[in-house]
Short mmCIF file of N, CA, C and O and ligand atoms in Angstrom, two decimals:
data_model
loop_
_atom_site.label_atom_id
_atom_site.label_comp_id
_atom_site.label_asym_id
_atom_site.label_seq_id
_atom_site.Cartn_x
_atom_site.Cartn_y
_atom_site.Cartn_z
N MET X 249 -103.41 31.47 3.37
CA MET X 249 -103.40 32.60 2.43
C MET X 249 -104.54 32.44 1.45
O MET X 249 -104.84 31.33 1.02
N ASN X 250 -105.17 33.55 1.11
CA ASN X 250 -106.37 33.48 0.29
C ASN X 250 -106.11 33.59 -1.20
O ASN X 250 -106.60 32.78 -1.98
N LYS X 251 -105.34 34.59 -1.57
CA LYS X 251 -105.12 34.84 -3.00
C LYS X 251 -104.00 35.85 -3.14
O LYS X 251 -103.59 36.47 -2.15
N ILE X 252 -103.50 36.01 -4.35
CA ILE X 252 -102.58 37.11 -4.60
C ILE X 252 -103.38 38.40 -4.51
O ILE X 252 -104.39 38.55 -5.21
N GLU X 253 -102.98 39.28 -3.63
CA GLU X 253 -103.71 40.54 -3.44
C GLU X 253 -103.26 41.55 -4.50
O GLU X 253 -104.08 42.24 -5.09
N HIS X 254 -101.93 41.64 -4.69
CA HIS X 254 -101.41 42.48 -5.77
C HIS X 254 -99.97 42.10 -6.06
O HIS X 254 -99.35 41.36 -5.29
N ILE X 255 -99.47 42.63 -7.16
CA ILE X 255 -98.05 42.50 -7.50
C ILE X 255 -97.47 43.90 -7.51
O ILE X 255 -98.08 44.83 -8.06
N GLY X 256 -96.34 44.06 -6.82
CA GLY X 256 -95.70 45.38 -6.71
C GLY X 256 -94.57 45.52 -7.72
O GLY X 256 -93.74 44.62 -7.85
N ILE X 257 -94.56 46.64 -8.42
CA ILE X 257 -93.54 46.90 -9.44
C ILE X 257 -92.81 48.19 -9.08
O ILE X 257 -93.45 49.23 -8.86
N ALA X 258 -91.48 48.12 -8.99
CA ALA X 258 -90.67 49.28 -8.66
C ALA X 258 -90.42 50.10 -9.93
O ALA X 258 -90.00 49.54 -10.95
N VAL X 259 -90.68 51.39 -9.85
CA VAL X 259 -90.49 52.27 -11.01
C VAL X 259 -89.71 53.51 -10.59
O VAL X 259 -89.69 53.89 -9.41
N THR X 260 -89.07 54.15 -11.56
CA THR X 260 -88.30 55.36 -11.22
C THR X 260 -89.13 56.63 -11.36
O THR X 260 -88.83 57.64 -10.74
N ASN X 261 -90.15 56.58 -12.19
CA ASN X 261 -90.97 57.77 -12.42
C ASN X 261 -92.44 57.37 -12.45
O ASN X 261 -92.94 56.86 -13.46
N LEU X 262 -93.13 57.59 -11.34
CA LEU X 262 -94.50 57.10 -11.20
C LEU X 262 -95.43 57.72 -12.23
O LEU X 262 -96.31 57.05 -12.77
N LYS X 263 -95.22 59.01 -12.51
CA LYS X 263 -96.10 59.70 -13.46
C LYS X 263 -96.01 59.03 -14.84
O LYS X 263 -97.02 58.71 -15.45
N LYS X 264 -94.77 58.83 -15.29
CA LYS X 264 -94.58 58.19 -16.60
C LYS X 264 -95.10 56.76 -16.59
O LYS X 264 -95.70 56.30 -17.57
N SER X 265 -94.87 56.04 -15.50
CA SER X 265 -95.31 54.65 -15.44
C SER X 265 -96.83 54.56 -15.36
O SER X 265 -97.42 53.62 -15.91
N ASN X 266 -97.46 55.52 -14.69
CA ASN X 266 -98.93 55.53 -14.69
C ASN X 266 -99.47 55.66 -16.12
O ASN X 266 -100.43 54.97 -16.48
N GLU X 267 -98.81 56.51 -16.90
CA GLU X 267 -99.25 56.67 -18.30
C GLU X 267 -99.01 55.38 -19.08
O GLU X 267 -99.88 54.93 -19.82
N LEU X 268 -97.84 54.79 -18.87
CA LEU X 268 -97.49 53.57 -19.60
C LEU X 268 -98.46 52.42 -19.26
O LEU X 268 -99.00 51.76 -20.16
N PHE X 269 -98.70 52.22 -17.97
CA PHE X 269 -99.56 51.11 -17.57
C PHE X 269 -101.03 51.38 -17.89
O PHE X 269 -101.78 50.45 -18.11
N SER X 270 -101.41 52.66 -17.92
CA SER X 270 -102.76 53.00 -18.37
C SER X 270 -102.98 52.55 -19.81
O SER X 270 -104.06 52.06 -20.16
N LYS X 271 -101.95 52.74 -20.63
CA LYS X 271 -102.04 52.28 -22.02
C LYS X 271 -102.10 50.77 -22.08
O LYS X 271 -102.87 50.19 -22.83
N LEU X 272 -101.26 50.13 -21.27
CA LEU X 272 -101.22 48.66 -21.27
C LEU X 272 -102.57 48.08 -20.86
O LEU X 272 -103.09 47.18 -21.52
N PHE X 273 -103.14 48.60 -19.78
CA PHE X 273 -104.38 48.02 -19.24
C PHE X 273 -105.63 48.63 -19.86
O PHE X 273 -106.74 48.14 -19.65
N ASN X 274 -105.44 49.75 -20.57
CA ASN X 274 -106.56 50.50 -21.13
C ASN X 274 -107.52 51.00 -20.04
O ASN X 274 -108.72 51.04 -20.22
N LYS X 275 -106.96 51.36 -18.90
CA LYS X 275 -107.71 52.04 -17.84
C LYS X 275 -106.74 52.75 -16.90
O LYS X 275 -105.55 52.40 -16.85
N SER X 276 -107.25 53.73 -16.17
CA SER X 276 -106.38 54.52 -15.29
C SER X 276 -106.23 53.86 -13.93
O SER X 276 -107.04 53.02 -13.55
N HIS X 277 -105.21 54.29 -13.20
CA HIS X 277 -105.06 53.84 -11.81
C HIS X 277 -106.21 54.42 -10.99
O HIS X 277 -106.77 55.45 -11.35
N TYR X 278 -106.58 53.73 -9.92
CA TYR X 278 -107.72 54.20 -9.13
C TYR X 278 -107.32 54.95 -7.88
O TYR X 278 -108.16 55.57 -7.23
N LYS X 279 -106.04 54.86 -7.51
CA LYS X 279 -105.60 55.68 -6.38
C LYS X 279 -104.09 55.86 -6.39
O LYS X 279 -103.35 55.06 -6.95
N THR X 280 -103.68 56.96 -5.76
CA THR X 280 -102.27 57.21 -5.51
C THR X 280 -102.16 57.45 -4.01
O THR X 280 -103.04 58.09 -3.44
N GLU X 281 -101.13 56.87 -3.40
CA GLU X 281 -101.02 57.00 -1.95
C GLU X 281 -99.57 56.98 -1.54
O GLU X 281 -98.80 56.14 -2.00
N GLU X 282 -99.20 57.91 -0.66
CA GLU X 282 -97.84 57.93 -0.13
C GLU X 282 -97.79 57.12 1.16
O GLU X 282 -98.70 57.23 1.99
N VAL X 283 -96.76 56.28 1.30
CA VAL X 283 -96.52 55.59 2.57
C VAL X 283 -95.20 56.14 3.11
O VAL X 283 -94.13 55.72 2.69
N LYS X 284 -95.32 57.14 4.00
CA LYS X 284 -94.13 57.88 4.45
C LYS X 284 -93.13 56.97 5.15
O LYS X 284 -91.93 57.10 4.95
N SER X 285 -93.64 56.02 5.96
CA SER X 285 -92.74 55.15 6.73
C SER X 285 -91.86 54.30 5.83
O SER X 285 -90.77 53.89 6.21
N GLU X 286 -92.32 54.02 4.59
CA GLU X 286 -91.54 53.20 3.66
C GLU X 286 -90.81 54.06 2.62
O GLU X 286 -90.08 53.52 1.78
N GLY X 287 -91.05 55.36 2.64
CA GLY X 287 -90.41 56.24 1.66
C GLY X 287 -90.86 55.95 0.24
O GLY X 287 -90.04 55.93 -0.69
N VAL X 288 -92.15 55.70 0.07
CA VAL X 288 -92.66 55.40 -1.27
C VAL X 288 -93.96 56.16 -1.55
O VAL X 288 -94.72 56.49 -0.64
N VAL X 289 -94.18 56.40 -2.82
CA VAL X 289 -95.49 56.81 -3.28
C VAL X 289 -95.96 55.72 -4.24
O VAL X 289 -95.18 55.19 -5.03
N THR X 290 -97.21 55.31 -4.07
CA THR X 290 -97.72 54.16 -4.80
C THR X 290 -98.93 54.55 -5.65
O THR X 290 -99.61 55.52 -5.35
N SER X 291 -99.17 53.77 -6.68
CA SER X 291 -100.46 53.89 -7.37
C SER X 291 -100.96 52.47 -7.64
O SER X 291 -100.17 51.53 -7.75
N PHE X 292 -102.28 52.35 -7.71
CA PHE X 292 -102.90 51.04 -7.87
C PHE X 292 -103.79 50.99 -9.10
O PHE X 292 -104.56 51.92 -9.36
N PHE X 293 -103.68 49.88 -9.81
CA PHE X 293 -104.56 49.57 -10.94
C PHE X 293 -105.35 48.33 -10.58
O PHE X 293 -104.80 47.40 -9.97
N LYS X 294 -106.60 48.28 -10.97
CA LYS X 294 -107.39 47.08 -10.76
C LYS X 294 -107.69 46.46 -12.12
O LYS X 294 -108.23 47.11 -13.01
N ILE X 295 -107.30 45.19 -12.25
CA ILE X 295 -107.50 44.47 -13.50
C ILE X 295 -108.34 43.25 -13.14
O ILE X 295 -107.81 42.25 -12.66
N GLY X 296 -109.64 43.33 -13.35
CA GLY X 296 -110.50 42.23 -12.92
C GLY X 296 -110.34 42.01 -11.43
O GLY X 296 -110.47 42.93 -10.63
N GLU X 297 -110.00 40.76 -11.06
CA GLU X 297 -109.83 40.39 -9.66
C GLU X 297 -108.49 40.86 -9.09
O GLU X 297 -108.26 40.78 -7.89
N ASN X 298 -107.59 41.29 -9.97
CA ASN X 298 -106.21 41.49 -9.56
C ASN X 298 -105.82 42.96 -9.50
O ASN X 298 -106.43 43.79 -10.14
N LYS X 299 -104.78 43.22 -8.72
CA LYS X 299 -104.29 44.59 -8.61
C LYS X 299 -102.79 44.63 -8.90
O LYS X 299 -102.06 43.68 -8.59
N ILE X 300 -102.40 45.74 -9.49
CA ILE X 300 -100.98 46.02 -9.70
C ILE X 300 -100.66 47.29 -8.92
O ILE X 300 -101.41 48.27 -9.00
N GLU X 301 -99.59 47.25 -8.15
CA GLU X 301 -99.13 48.41 -7.39
C GLU X 301 -97.82 48.89 -8.01
O GLU X 301 -96.89 48.11 -8.15
N LEU X 302 -97.77 50.16 -8.39
CA LEU X 302 -96.51 50.76 -8.83
C LEU X 302 -95.92 51.52 -7.65
O LEU X 302 -96.66 52.18 -6.90
N LEU X 303 -94.61 51.41 -7.46
CA LEU X 303 -93.96 52.07 -6.33
C LEU X 303 -92.78 52.91 -6.80
O LEU X 303 -91.90 52.40 -7.51
N GLU X 304 -92.79 54.19 -6.40
CA GLU X 304 -91.65 55.06 -6.65
C GLU X 304 -91.08 55.52 -5.32
O GLU X 304 -91.83 55.86 -4.40
N ALA X 305 -89.75 55.54 -5.22
CA ALA X 305 -89.10 56.00 -3.98
C ALA X 305 -89.27 57.50 -3.82
O ALA X 305 -89.27 58.24 -4.80
N THR X 306 -89.42 57.95 -2.56
CA THR X 306 -89.47 59.39 -2.31
C THR X 306 -88.17 59.89 -1.69
O THR X 306 -87.99 61.08 -1.51
N ASN X 307 -87.28 58.99 -1.35
CA ASN X 307 -85.94 59.39 -0.88
C ASN X 307 -84.94 58.26 -1.14
O ASN X 307 -85.33 57.14 -1.47
N LYS X 308 -83.65 58.61 -0.99
CA LYS X 308 -82.60 57.65 -1.35
C LYS X 308 -82.51 56.46 -0.42
O LYS X 308 -81.93 55.43 -0.76
N GLU X 309 -83.03 56.61 0.79
CA GLU X 309 -82.98 55.51 1.77
C GLU X 309 -84.16 54.55 1.63
O GLU X 309 -84.22 53.53 2.31
N SER X 310 -85.07 54.88 0.77
CA SER X 310 -86.24 54.04 0.56
C SER X 310 -85.85 52.66 0.05
O SER X 310 -84.93 52.53 -0.76
N PRO X 311 -86.51 51.61 0.53
CA PRO X 311 -86.23 50.26 0.02
C PRO X 311 -86.39 50.18 -1.50
O PRO X 311 -85.71 49.39 -2.15
N ILE X 312 -87.27 51.00 -2.05
CA ILE X 312 -87.47 50.99 -3.51
C ILE X 312 -86.26 51.60 -4.23
O ILE X 312 -85.81 51.10 -5.26
N ALA X 313 -85.68 52.67 -3.66
CA ALA X 313 -84.48 53.27 -4.25
C ALA X 313 -83.34 52.25 -4.24
O ALA X 313 -82.62 52.08 -5.24
N LYS X 314 -83.20 51.54 -3.12
CA LYS X 314 -82.12 50.55 -3.00
C LYS X 314 -82.33 49.39 -3.97
O LYS X 314 -81.39 48.89 -4.58
N PHE X 315 -83.58 48.96 -4.10
CA PHE X 315 -83.90 47.87 -5.01
C PHE X 315 -83.54 48.26 -6.45
O PHE X 315 -82.91 47.49 -7.18
N ILE X 316 -83.94 49.48 -6.86
CA ILE X 316 -83.69 49.91 -8.24
C ILE X 316 -82.18 50.09 -8.49
O ILE X 316 -81.68 49.74 -9.55
N ASP X 317 -81.45 50.59 -7.48
CA ASP X 317 -79.99 50.70 -7.61
C ASP X 317 -79.38 49.34 -7.90
O ASP X 317 -78.47 49.21 -8.71
N LYS X 318 -79.85 48.32 -7.20
CA LYS X 318 -79.28 46.97 -7.33
C LYS X 318 -79.74 46.24 -8.57
O LYS X 318 -78.97 45.63 -9.27
N LYS X 319 -81.05 46.30 -8.81
CA LYS X 319 -81.63 45.40 -9.82
C LYS X 319 -82.30 46.12 -10.98
O LYS X 319 -82.68 45.48 -11.96
N GLY X 320 -82.50 47.41 -10.86
CA GLY X 320 -83.24 48.14 -11.88
C GLY X 320 -84.74 48.02 -11.64
O GLY X 320 -85.18 47.37 -10.69
N GLU X 321 -85.51 48.67 -12.51
CA GLU X 321 -86.96 48.61 -12.37
C GLU X 321 -87.46 47.18 -12.59
O GLU X 321 -86.80 46.40 -13.26
N GLY X 322 -88.63 46.90 -12.06
CA GLY X 322 -89.20 45.57 -12.32
C GLY X 322 -90.04 45.09 -11.16
O GLY X 322 -90.32 45.84 -10.22
N ILE X 323 -90.42 43.82 -11.23
CA ILE X 323 -91.27 43.25 -10.18
C ILE X 323 -90.52 43.28 -8.85
O ILE X 323 -89.39 42.79 -8.75
N HIS X 324 -91.15 43.86 -7.86
CA HIS X 324 -90.51 44.05 -6.55
C HIS X 324 -91.03 43.07 -5.51
O HIS X 324 -90.25 42.54 -4.72
N HIS X 325 -92.34 42.84 -5.48
CA HIS X 325 -92.88 41.89 -4.50
C HIS X 325 -94.21 41.32 -4.97
O HIS X 325 -94.86 41.86 -5.87
N ILE X 326 -94.59 40.22 -4.33
CA ILE X 326 -95.91 39.63 -4.54
C ILE X 326 -96.61 39.68 -3.19
O ILE X 326 -96.03 39.27 -2.17
N ALA X 327 -97.82 40.21 -3.18
CA ALA X 327 -98.57 40.36 -1.93
C ALA X 327 -99.71 39.36 -1.88
O ALA X 327 -100.43 39.19 -2.86
N PHE X 328 -99.84 38.70 -0.72
CA PHE X 328 -100.91 37.72 -0.51
C PHE X 328 -101.87 38.23 0.55
O PHE X 328 -101.45 38.76 1.58
N ASP X 329 -103.13 38.05 0.27
CA ASP X 329 -104.19 38.41 1.21
C ASP X 329 -104.30 37.34 2.28
O ASP X 329 -104.33 36.15 1.96
N VAL X 330 -104.34 37.76 3.54
CA VAL X 330 -104.54 36.81 4.65
C VAL X 330 -105.66 37.32 5.55
O VAL X 330 -105.94 38.52 5.61
N ASP X 331 -106.31 36.39 6.27
CA ASP X 331 -107.41 36.78 7.17
C ASP X 331 -106.88 37.27 8.52
O ASP X 331 -107.45 38.17 9.13
N ASP X 332 -105.80 36.63 8.99
CA ASP X 332 -105.28 36.96 10.32
C ASP X 332 -103.76 37.04 10.22
O ASP X 332 -103.05 36.04 10.32
N ILE X 333 -103.29 38.25 10.02
CA ILE X 333 -101.87 38.43 9.69
C ILE X 333 -100.97 38.00 10.86
O ILE X 333 -99.90 37.44 10.64
N GLU X 334 -101.43 38.22 12.11
CA GLU X 334 -100.56 37.88 13.23
C GLU X 334 -100.37 36.37 13.37
O GLU X 334 -99.26 35.90 13.62
N SER X 335 -101.43 35.62 13.17
CA SER X 335 -101.27 34.17 13.29
C SER X 335 -100.50 33.62 12.08
O SER X 335 -99.75 32.66 12.20
N GLU X 336 -100.65 34.26 10.92
CA GLU X 336 -99.90 33.83 9.74
C GLU X 336 -98.39 34.09 9.93
O GLU X 336 -97.56 33.26 9.57
N VAL X 337 -98.06 35.24 10.52
CA VAL X 337 -96.65 35.55 10.80
C VAL X 337 -96.08 34.51 11.77
O VAL X 337 -94.98 33.99 11.56
N LYS X 338 -96.83 34.19 12.80
CA LYS X 338 -96.39 33.18 13.77
C LYS X 338 -96.13 31.84 13.09
O LYS X 338 -95.13 31.18 13.31
N ARG X 339 -97.08 31.44 12.24
CA ARG X 339 -96.98 30.16 11.54
C ARG X 339 -95.74 30.15 10.64
O ARG X 339 -94.96 29.19 10.64
N LEU X 340 -95.53 31.23 9.89
CA LEU X 340 -94.42 31.25 8.93
C LEU X 340 -93.06 31.30 9.64
O LEU X 340 -92.10 30.71 9.18
N LYS X 341 -93.01 32.02 10.77
CA LYS X 341 -91.76 32.05 11.53
C LYS X 341 -91.41 30.65 12.04
O LYS X 341 -90.26 30.23 12.01
N LYS X 342 -92.44 29.92 12.48
CA LYS X 342 -92.23 28.55 12.93
C LYS X 342 -91.70 27.68 11.80
O LYS X 342 -90.91 26.76 12.02
N GLU X 343 -92.12 27.99 10.56
CA GLU X 343 -91.67 27.24 9.39
C GLU X 343 -90.28 27.67 8.93
O GLU X 343 -89.76 27.15 7.95
N GLY X 344 -89.71 28.70 9.59
CA GLY X 344 -88.35 29.10 9.26
C GLY X 344 -88.23 30.32 8.36
O GLY X 344 -87.12 30.68 7.95
N PHE X 345 -89.34 30.96 8.04
CA PHE X 345 -89.27 32.17 7.22
C PHE X 345 -88.85 33.35 8.09
O PHE X 345 -89.23 33.44 9.26
N LYS X 346 -88.07 34.26 7.47
CA LYS X 346 -87.65 35.47 8.19
C LYS X 346 -88.61 36.60 7.86
O LYS X 346 -88.94 36.82 6.70
N VAL X 347 -89.05 37.32 8.90
CA VAL X 347 -89.92 38.47 8.65
C VAL X 347 -89.10 39.76 8.80
O VAL X 347 -88.14 39.80 9.56
N LEU X 348 -89.47 40.77 8.04
CA LEU X 348 -88.75 42.04 8.11
C LEU X 348 -89.24 42.91 9.26
O LEU X 348 -88.54 43.82 9.69
N SER X 349 -90.44 42.65 9.75
CA SER X 349 -90.90 43.32 10.97
C SER X 349 -91.81 42.36 11.70
O SER X 349 -92.60 41.66 11.07
N ASP X 350 -91.68 42.31 13.03
CA ASP X 350 -92.50 41.36 13.78
C ASP X 350 -93.95 41.81 13.85
O ASP X 350 -94.87 41.01 13.73
N ALA X 351 -94.13 43.11 14.02
CA ALA X 351 -95.49 43.62 14.12
C ALA X 351 -95.94 44.14 12.76
O ALA X 351 -95.16 44.75 12.04
N PRO X 352 -97.20 43.87 12.40
CA PRO X 352 -97.73 44.41 11.15
C PRO X 352 -97.67 45.95 11.14
O PRO X 352 -97.86 46.58 12.18
N LYS X 353 -97.38 46.51 9.96
CA LYS X 353 -97.33 47.96 9.81
C LYS X 353 -98.45 48.40 8.88
O LYS X 353 -98.94 47.62 8.07
N LYS X 354 -98.80 49.66 8.99
CA LYS X 354 -99.83 50.21 8.09
C LYS X 354 -99.21 50.37 6.70
O LYS X 354 -98.21 51.06 6.53
N GLY X 355 -99.79 49.68 5.73
CA GLY X 355 -99.32 49.79 4.36
C GLY X 355 -100.26 50.63 3.52
O GLY X 355 -101.15 51.29 4.06
N ALA X 356 -100.08 50.57 2.21
CA ALA X 356 -100.96 51.33 1.32
C ALA X 356 -102.29 50.60 1.16
O ALA X 356 -102.40 49.42 1.50
N ASP X 357 -103.29 51.31 0.68
CA ASP X 357 -104.56 50.73 0.27
C ASP X 357 -105.30 50.04 1.41
O ASP X 357 -105.87 48.96 1.24
N ASN X 358 -105.24 50.69 2.60
CA ASN X 358 -106.03 50.20 3.74
C ASN X 358 -105.67 48.78 4.20
O ASN X 358 -106.55 47.94 4.44
N LYS X 359 -104.37 48.52 4.33
CA LYS X 359 -103.90 47.19 4.71
C LYS X 359 -102.91 47.26 5.87
O LYS X 359 -102.15 48.21 5.97
N MET X 360 -102.92 46.22 6.70
CA MET X 360 -101.82 45.98 7.62
C MET X 360 -100.90 45.00 6.90
O MET X 360 -101.38 44.01 6.33
N VAL X 361 -99.59 45.26 6.91
CA VAL X 361 -98.68 44.45 6.10
C VAL X 361 -97.46 43.99 6.90
O VAL X 361 -97.02 44.65 7.84
N VAL X 362 -96.92 42.85 6.48
CA VAL X 362 -95.63 42.34 6.96
C VAL X 362 -94.92 41.78 5.74
O VAL X 362 -95.54 41.11 4.90
N PHE X 363 -93.62 42.05 5.63
CA PHE X 363 -92.83 41.50 4.53
C PHE X 363 -91.98 40.33 5.03
O PHE X 363 -91.49 40.36 6.17
N LEU X 364 -91.82 39.34 4.18
CA LEU X 364 -90.90 38.23 4.47
C LEU X 364 -89.60 38.48 3.73
O LEU X 364 -89.62 38.94 2.58
N HIS X 365 -88.48 38.19 4.39
CA HIS X 365 -87.19 38.43 3.75
C HIS X 365 -87.03 37.54 2.52
O HIS X 365 -87.25 36.32 2.59
N PRO X 366 -86.63 38.16 1.39
CA PRO X 366 -86.51 37.36 0.15
C PRO X 366 -85.50 36.21 0.26
O PRO X 366 -85.62 35.21 -0.45
N LYS X 367 -84.54 36.35 1.18
CA LYS X 367 -83.56 35.26 1.33
C LYS X 367 -84.20 33.99 1.83
O LYS X 367 -83.68 32.90 1.60
N SER X 368 -85.32 34.11 2.52
CA SER X 368 -85.96 32.89 3.02
C SER X 368 -87.05 32.39 2.08
O SER X 368 -87.72 31.40 2.37
N SER X 369 -87.24 33.08 0.94
CA SER X 369 -88.26 32.60 0.00
C SER X 369 -87.77 32.68 -1.45
O SER X 369 -88.39 33.32 -2.30
N ASN X 370 -86.62 32.05 -1.68
CA ASN X 370 -86.08 31.91 -3.03
C ASN X 370 -85.94 33.23 -3.79
O ASN X 370 -86.18 33.30 -5.01
N GLY X 371 -85.58 34.27 -3.06
CA GLY X 371 -85.32 35.55 -3.73
C GLY X 371 -86.54 36.38 -4.01
O GLY X 371 -86.43 37.45 -4.61
N VAL X 372 -87.72 35.89 -3.58
CA VAL X 372 -88.95 36.65 -3.83
C VAL X 372 -89.37 37.37 -2.55
O VAL X 372 -89.53 36.74 -1.50
N LEU X 373 -89.52 38.67 -2.65
CA LEU X 373 -90.03 39.43 -1.52
C LEU X 373 -91.55 39.21 -1.45
O LEU X 373 -92.26 39.48 -2.41
N ILE X 374 -91.98 38.67 -0.31
CA ILE X 374 -93.40 38.36 -0.12
C ILE X 374 -94.00 39.36 0.87
O ILE X 374 -93.42 39.61 1.91
N GLU X 375 -95.14 39.90 0.52
CA GLU X 375 -95.87 40.78 1.42
C GLU X 375 -97.14 40.05 1.86
O GLU X 375 -97.86 39.50 1.02
N LEU X 376 -97.38 40.02 3.16
CA LEU X 376 -98.68 39.54 3.65
C LEU X 376 -99.52 40.75 3.92
O LEU X 376 -99.03 41.73 4.49
N CYS X 377 -100.78 40.75 3.53
CA CYS X 377 -101.60 41.89 3.87
C CYS X 377 -103.00 41.48 4.30
O CYS X 377 -103.58 40.53 3.77
N GLN X 378 -103.44 42.21 5.29
CA GLN X 378 -104.77 41.98 5.84
C GLN X 378 -105.52 43.30 5.75
O GLN X 378 -105.04 44.34 6.19
N GLU X 379 -106.70 43.23 5.18
CA GLU X 379 -107.52 44.44 5.04
C GLU X 379 -107.89 44.99 6.42
O GLU X 379 -108.24 44.22 7.33
N ILE X 380 -107.79 46.29 6.58
CA ILE X 380 -108.23 46.92 7.84
C ILE X 380 -109.73 47.09 7.79
O ILE X 380 -110.26 47.75 6.89
N LYS X 381 -110.41 46.46 8.74
CA LYS X 381 -111.88 46.54 8.77
C LYS X 381 -112.29 47.87 9.38
O LYS X 381 -111.73 48.30 10.38
N LYS X 382 -113.25 48.50 8.75
CA LYS X 382 -113.66 49.83 9.26
C LYS X 382 -114.76 49.70 10.29
O LYS X 382 -115.46 48.73 10.34
ZN1 ZN N 574 -97.47 45.87 -1.97
#
């Protein structure tokens, strides 16, 4: 793993949270993107080397809606940048980590992503992401 790619924060109202985090960071988000397969709309802020992703559910079955029902708003996942997501998934499965999908899926911000089940990583939802090369 190379570095923390971004930290994901679950919010109930993306518009309001974009305003709030704009004030916090003193800059606007640089993109908004819907990921239909996950039932989320996301926005991204870039803070130096780091990124923050805000996620709002677009339907009740969305993992973000379920997360907020259970735990309320807050930090949802930590995403790590990897060079080769398929070999990293293989390695982590061998180490006993549970993955939420075997094959990488298209995520937000031009990434292929796989999530690790929080039960296998001390309650932290981990996202692996590999940049899609154009
Ligand atoms: Zn993410």
